[in-house]
JSON list of C-alpha atoms in Angstrom, two decimals:
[
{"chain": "A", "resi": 170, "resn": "UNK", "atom": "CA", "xyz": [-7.50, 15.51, -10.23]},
{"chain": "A", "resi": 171, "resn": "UNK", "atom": "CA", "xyz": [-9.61, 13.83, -7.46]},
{"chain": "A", "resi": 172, "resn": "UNK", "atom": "CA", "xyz": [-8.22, 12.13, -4.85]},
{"chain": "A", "resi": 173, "resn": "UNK", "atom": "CA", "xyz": [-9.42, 9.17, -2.24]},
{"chain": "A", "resi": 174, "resn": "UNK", "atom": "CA", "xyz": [-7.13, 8.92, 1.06]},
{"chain": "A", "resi": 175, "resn": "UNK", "atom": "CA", "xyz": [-6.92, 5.31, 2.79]},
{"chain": "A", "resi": 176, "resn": "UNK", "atom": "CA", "xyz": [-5.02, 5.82, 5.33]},
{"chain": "A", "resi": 177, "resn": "UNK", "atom": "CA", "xyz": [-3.94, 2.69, 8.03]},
{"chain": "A", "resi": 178, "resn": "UNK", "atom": "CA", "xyz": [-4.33, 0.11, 6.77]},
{"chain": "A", "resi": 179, "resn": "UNK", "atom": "CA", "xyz": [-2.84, -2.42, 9.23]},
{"chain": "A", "resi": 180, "resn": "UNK", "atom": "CA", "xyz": [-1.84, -6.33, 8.64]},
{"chain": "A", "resi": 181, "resn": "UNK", "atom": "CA", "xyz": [1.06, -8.51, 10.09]},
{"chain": "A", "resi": 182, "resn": "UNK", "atom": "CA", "xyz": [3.54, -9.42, 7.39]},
{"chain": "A", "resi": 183, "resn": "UNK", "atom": "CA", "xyz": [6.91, -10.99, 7.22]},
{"chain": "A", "resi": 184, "resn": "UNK", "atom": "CA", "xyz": [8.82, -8.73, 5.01]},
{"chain": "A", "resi": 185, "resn": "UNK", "atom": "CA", "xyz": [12.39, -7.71, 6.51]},
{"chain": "A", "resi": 186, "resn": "UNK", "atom": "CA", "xyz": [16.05, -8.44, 5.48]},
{"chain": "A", "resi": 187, "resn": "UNK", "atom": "CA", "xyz": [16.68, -10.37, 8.89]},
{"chain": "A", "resi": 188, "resn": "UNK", "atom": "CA", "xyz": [15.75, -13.89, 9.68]},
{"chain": "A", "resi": 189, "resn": "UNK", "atom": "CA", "xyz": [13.59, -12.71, 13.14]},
{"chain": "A", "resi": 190, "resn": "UNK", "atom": "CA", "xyz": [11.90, -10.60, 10.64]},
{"chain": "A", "resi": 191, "resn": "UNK", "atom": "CA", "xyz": [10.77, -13.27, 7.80]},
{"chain": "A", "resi": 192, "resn": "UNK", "atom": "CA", "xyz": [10.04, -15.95, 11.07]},
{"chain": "A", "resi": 193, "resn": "UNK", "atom": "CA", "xyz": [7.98, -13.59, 13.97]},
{"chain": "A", "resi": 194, "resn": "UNK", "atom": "CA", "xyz": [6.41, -11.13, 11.87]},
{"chain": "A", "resi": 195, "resn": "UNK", "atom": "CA", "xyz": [5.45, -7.68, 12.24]},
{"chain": "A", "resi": 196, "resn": "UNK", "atom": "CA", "xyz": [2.47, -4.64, 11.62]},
{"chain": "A", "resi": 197, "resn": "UNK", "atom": "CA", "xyz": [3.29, -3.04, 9.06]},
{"chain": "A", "resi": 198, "resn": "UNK", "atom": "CA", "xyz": [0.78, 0.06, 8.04]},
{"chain": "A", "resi": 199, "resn": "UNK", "atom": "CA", "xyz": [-0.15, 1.41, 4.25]},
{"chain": "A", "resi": 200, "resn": "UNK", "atom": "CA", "xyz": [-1.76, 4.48, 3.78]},
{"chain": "A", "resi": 201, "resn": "UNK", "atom": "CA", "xyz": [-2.81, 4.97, -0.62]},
{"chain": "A", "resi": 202, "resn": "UNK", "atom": "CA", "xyz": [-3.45, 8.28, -2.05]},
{"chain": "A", "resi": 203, "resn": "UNK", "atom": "CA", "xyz": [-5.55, 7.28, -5.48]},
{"chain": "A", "resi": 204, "resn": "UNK", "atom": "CA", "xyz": [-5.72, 10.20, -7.79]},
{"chain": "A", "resi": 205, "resn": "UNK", "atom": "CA", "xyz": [-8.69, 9.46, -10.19]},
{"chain": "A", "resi": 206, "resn": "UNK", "atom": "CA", "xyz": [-11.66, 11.68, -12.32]},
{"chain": "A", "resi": 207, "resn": "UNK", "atom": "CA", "xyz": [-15.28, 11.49, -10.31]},
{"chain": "A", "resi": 208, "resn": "UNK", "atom": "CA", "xyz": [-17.15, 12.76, -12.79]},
{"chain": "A", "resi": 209, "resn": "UNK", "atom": "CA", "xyz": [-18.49, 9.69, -14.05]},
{"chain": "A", "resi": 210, "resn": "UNK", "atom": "CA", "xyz": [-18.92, 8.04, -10.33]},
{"chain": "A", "resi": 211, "resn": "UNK", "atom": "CA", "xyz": [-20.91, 11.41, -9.09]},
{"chain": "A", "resi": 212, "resn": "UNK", "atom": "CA", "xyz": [-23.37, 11.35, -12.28]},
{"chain": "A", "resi": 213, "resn": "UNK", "atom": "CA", "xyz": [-24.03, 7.72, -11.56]},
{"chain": "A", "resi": 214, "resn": "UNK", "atom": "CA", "xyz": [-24.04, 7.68, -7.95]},
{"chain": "A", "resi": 215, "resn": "UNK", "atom": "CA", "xyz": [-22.51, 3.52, -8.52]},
{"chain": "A", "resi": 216, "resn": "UNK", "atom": "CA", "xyz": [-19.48, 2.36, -7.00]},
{"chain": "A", "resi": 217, "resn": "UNK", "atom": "CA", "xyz": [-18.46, 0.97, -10.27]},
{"chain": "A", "resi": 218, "resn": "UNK", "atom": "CA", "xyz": [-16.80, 3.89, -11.54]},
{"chain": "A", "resi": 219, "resn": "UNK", "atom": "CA", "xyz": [-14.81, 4.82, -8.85]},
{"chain": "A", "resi": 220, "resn": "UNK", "atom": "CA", "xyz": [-12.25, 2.72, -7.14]},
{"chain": "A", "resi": 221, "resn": "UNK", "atom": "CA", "xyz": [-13.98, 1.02, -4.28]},
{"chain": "A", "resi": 222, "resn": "UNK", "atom": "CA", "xyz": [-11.73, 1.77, -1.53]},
{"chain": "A", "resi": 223, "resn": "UNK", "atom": "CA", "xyz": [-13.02, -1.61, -0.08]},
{"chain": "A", "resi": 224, "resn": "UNK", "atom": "CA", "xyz": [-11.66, -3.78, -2.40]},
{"chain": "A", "resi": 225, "resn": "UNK", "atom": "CA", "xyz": [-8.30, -1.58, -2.65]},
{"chain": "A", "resi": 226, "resn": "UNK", "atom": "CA", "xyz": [-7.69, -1.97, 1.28]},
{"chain": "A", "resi": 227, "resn": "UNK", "atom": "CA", "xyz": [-8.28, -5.96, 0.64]},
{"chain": "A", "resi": 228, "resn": "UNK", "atom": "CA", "xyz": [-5.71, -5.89, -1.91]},
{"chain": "A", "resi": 229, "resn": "UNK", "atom": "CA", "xyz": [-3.14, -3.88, -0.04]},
{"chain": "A", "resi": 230, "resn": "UNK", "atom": "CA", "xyz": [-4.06, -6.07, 2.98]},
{"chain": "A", "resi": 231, "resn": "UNK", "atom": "CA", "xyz": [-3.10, -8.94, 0.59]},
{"chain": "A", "resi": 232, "resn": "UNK", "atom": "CA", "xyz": [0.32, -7.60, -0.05]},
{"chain": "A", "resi": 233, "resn": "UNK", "atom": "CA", "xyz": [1.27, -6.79, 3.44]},
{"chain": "A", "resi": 234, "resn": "UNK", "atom": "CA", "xyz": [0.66, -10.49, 4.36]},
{"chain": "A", "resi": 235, "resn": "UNK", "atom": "CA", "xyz": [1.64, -12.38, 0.99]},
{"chain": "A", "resi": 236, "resn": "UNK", "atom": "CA", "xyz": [4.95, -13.46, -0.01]},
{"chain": "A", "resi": 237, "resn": "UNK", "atom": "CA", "xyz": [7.60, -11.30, 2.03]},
{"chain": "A", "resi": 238, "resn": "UNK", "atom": "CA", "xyz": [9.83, -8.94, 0.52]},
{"chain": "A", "resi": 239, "resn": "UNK", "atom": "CA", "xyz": [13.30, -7.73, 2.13]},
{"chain": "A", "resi": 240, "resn": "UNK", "atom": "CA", "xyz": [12.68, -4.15, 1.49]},
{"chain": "A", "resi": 241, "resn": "UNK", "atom": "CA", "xyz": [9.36, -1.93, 2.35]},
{"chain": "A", "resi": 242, "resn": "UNK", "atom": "CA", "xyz": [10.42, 0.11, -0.91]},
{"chain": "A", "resi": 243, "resn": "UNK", "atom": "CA", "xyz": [10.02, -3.05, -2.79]},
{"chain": "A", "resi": 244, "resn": "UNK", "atom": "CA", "xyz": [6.71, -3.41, -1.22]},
{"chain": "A", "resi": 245, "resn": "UNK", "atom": "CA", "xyz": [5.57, 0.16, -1.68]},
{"chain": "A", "resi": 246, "resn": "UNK", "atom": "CA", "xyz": [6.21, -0.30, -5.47]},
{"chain": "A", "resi": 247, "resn": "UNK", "atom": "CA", "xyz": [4.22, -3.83, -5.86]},
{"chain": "A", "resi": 248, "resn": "UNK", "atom": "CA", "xyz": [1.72, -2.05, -4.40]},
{"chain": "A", "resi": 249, "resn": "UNK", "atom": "CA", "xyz": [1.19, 1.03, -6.65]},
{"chain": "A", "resi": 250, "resn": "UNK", "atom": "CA", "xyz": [1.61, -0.99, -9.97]},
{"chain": "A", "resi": 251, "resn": "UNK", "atom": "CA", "xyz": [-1.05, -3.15, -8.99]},
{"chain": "A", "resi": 252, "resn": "UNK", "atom": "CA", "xyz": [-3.35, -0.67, -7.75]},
{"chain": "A", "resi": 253, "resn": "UNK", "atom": "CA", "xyz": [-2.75, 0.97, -10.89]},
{"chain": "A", "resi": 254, "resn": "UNK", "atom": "CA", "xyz": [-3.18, -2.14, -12.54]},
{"chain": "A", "resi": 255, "resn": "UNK", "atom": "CA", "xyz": [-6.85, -2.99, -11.16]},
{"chain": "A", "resi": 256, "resn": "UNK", "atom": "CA", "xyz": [-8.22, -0.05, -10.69]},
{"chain": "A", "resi": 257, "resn": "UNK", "atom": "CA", "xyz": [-9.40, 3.44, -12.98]},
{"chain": "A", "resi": 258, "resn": "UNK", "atom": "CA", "xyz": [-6.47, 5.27, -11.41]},
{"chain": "A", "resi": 259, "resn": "UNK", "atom": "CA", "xyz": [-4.59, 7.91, -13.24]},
{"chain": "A", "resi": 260, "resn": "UNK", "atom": "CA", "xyz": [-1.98, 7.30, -10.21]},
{"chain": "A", "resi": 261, "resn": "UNK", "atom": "CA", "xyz": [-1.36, 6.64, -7.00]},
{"chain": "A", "resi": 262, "resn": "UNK", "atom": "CA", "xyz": [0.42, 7.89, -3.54]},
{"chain": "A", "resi": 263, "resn": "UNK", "atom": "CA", "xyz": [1.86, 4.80, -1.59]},
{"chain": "A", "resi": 264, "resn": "UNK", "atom": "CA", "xyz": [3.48, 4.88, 1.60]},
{"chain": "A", "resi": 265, "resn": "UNK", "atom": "CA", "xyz": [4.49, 2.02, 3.98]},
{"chain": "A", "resi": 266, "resn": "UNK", "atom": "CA", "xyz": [5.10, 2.42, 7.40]},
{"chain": "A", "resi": 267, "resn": "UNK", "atom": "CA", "xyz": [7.12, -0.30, 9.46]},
{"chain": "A", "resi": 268, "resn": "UNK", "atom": "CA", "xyz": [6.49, 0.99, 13.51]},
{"chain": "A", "resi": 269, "resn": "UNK", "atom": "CA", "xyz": [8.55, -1.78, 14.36]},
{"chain": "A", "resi": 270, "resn": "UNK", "atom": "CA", "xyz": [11.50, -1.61, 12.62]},
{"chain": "A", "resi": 271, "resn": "UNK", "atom": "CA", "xyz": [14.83, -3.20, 13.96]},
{"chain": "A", "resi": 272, "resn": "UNK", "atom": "CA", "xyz": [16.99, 0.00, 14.37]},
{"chain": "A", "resi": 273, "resn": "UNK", "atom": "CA", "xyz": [19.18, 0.36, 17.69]},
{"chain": "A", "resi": 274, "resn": "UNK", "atom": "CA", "xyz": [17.71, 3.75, 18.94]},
{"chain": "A", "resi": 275, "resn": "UNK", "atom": "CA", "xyz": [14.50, 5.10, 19.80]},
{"chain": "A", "resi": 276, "resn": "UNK", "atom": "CA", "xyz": [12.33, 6.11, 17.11]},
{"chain": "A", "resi": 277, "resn": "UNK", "atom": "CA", "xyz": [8.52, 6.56, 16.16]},
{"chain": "A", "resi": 278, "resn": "UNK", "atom": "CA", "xyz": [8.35, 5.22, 12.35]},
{"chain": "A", "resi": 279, "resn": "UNK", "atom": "CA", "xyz": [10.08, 4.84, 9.68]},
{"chain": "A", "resi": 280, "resn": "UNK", "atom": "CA", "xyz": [8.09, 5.00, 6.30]},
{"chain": "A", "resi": 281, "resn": "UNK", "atom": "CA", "xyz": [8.82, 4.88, 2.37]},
{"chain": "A", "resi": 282, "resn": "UNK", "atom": "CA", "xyz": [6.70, 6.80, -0.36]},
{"chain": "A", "resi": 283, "resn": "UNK", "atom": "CA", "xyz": [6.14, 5.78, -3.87]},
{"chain": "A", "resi": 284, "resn": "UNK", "atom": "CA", "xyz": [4.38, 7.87, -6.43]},
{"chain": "A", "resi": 285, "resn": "UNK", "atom": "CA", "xyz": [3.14, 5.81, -9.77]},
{"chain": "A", "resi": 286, "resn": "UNK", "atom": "CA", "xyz": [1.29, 7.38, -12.33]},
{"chain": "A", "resi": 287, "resn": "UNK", "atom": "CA", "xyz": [-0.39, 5.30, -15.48]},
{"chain": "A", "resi": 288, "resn": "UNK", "atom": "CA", "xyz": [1.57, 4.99, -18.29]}
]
């Protein structure tokens, strides 16, 4: 299977289980695997039948900044089901990042995965 790699896409969203969270805001970063044929898209040369990674980084961006959510797991799942929804995918890799996490100690990220596949 083919594969396009999005990786970093970056929005402020208001997703979090504490009150600080839902009111300030935070980045949180998406990076989407999409597993999907080319064969048709590289005989036509037309964006039409691939998924145009344009339009799937404006609807992640949409998710990261729409309605908040208290977990980034929850997220990470909305995420793949609509991609998968919208798009000639035969699955998809999604993985949110949340830099700025509230934990107590030092730390660089903390991320979730999801893997969806089309039913």
């Amino acid at each position: 299977m083919d594969k396009i790699t999005l990786s970093g896409v970056t929005a402020m969203g208001n997703h979090g289980v504490f009150d600080f969270e839902r009111r300030d805001g935070q980045p949180f970063i998406v990076d989407a695997v999409l597993h999907l044929d080319f064969a048709k898209a590289a005989v036509s040369d037309d964006v039409s039948d691939t998924a145009h990674y344009g339009e799937v980084a404006d609807r992640i961006r949409k998710w990261i900044t729409g309605e908040p959510v208290n977990l980034i797991e929850a997220l990470a799942v909305r995420i793949a089901e609509d991609l998968l929804q919208e798009f000639p995918l035969s699955a998809v890799d999604i993985t949110v990042h949340k830099p700025q996490a509230p934990i107590d100690v030092e730390f660089g990220d903390v991320s979730v995965s999801v893997h969806r596949e089309r039913q």
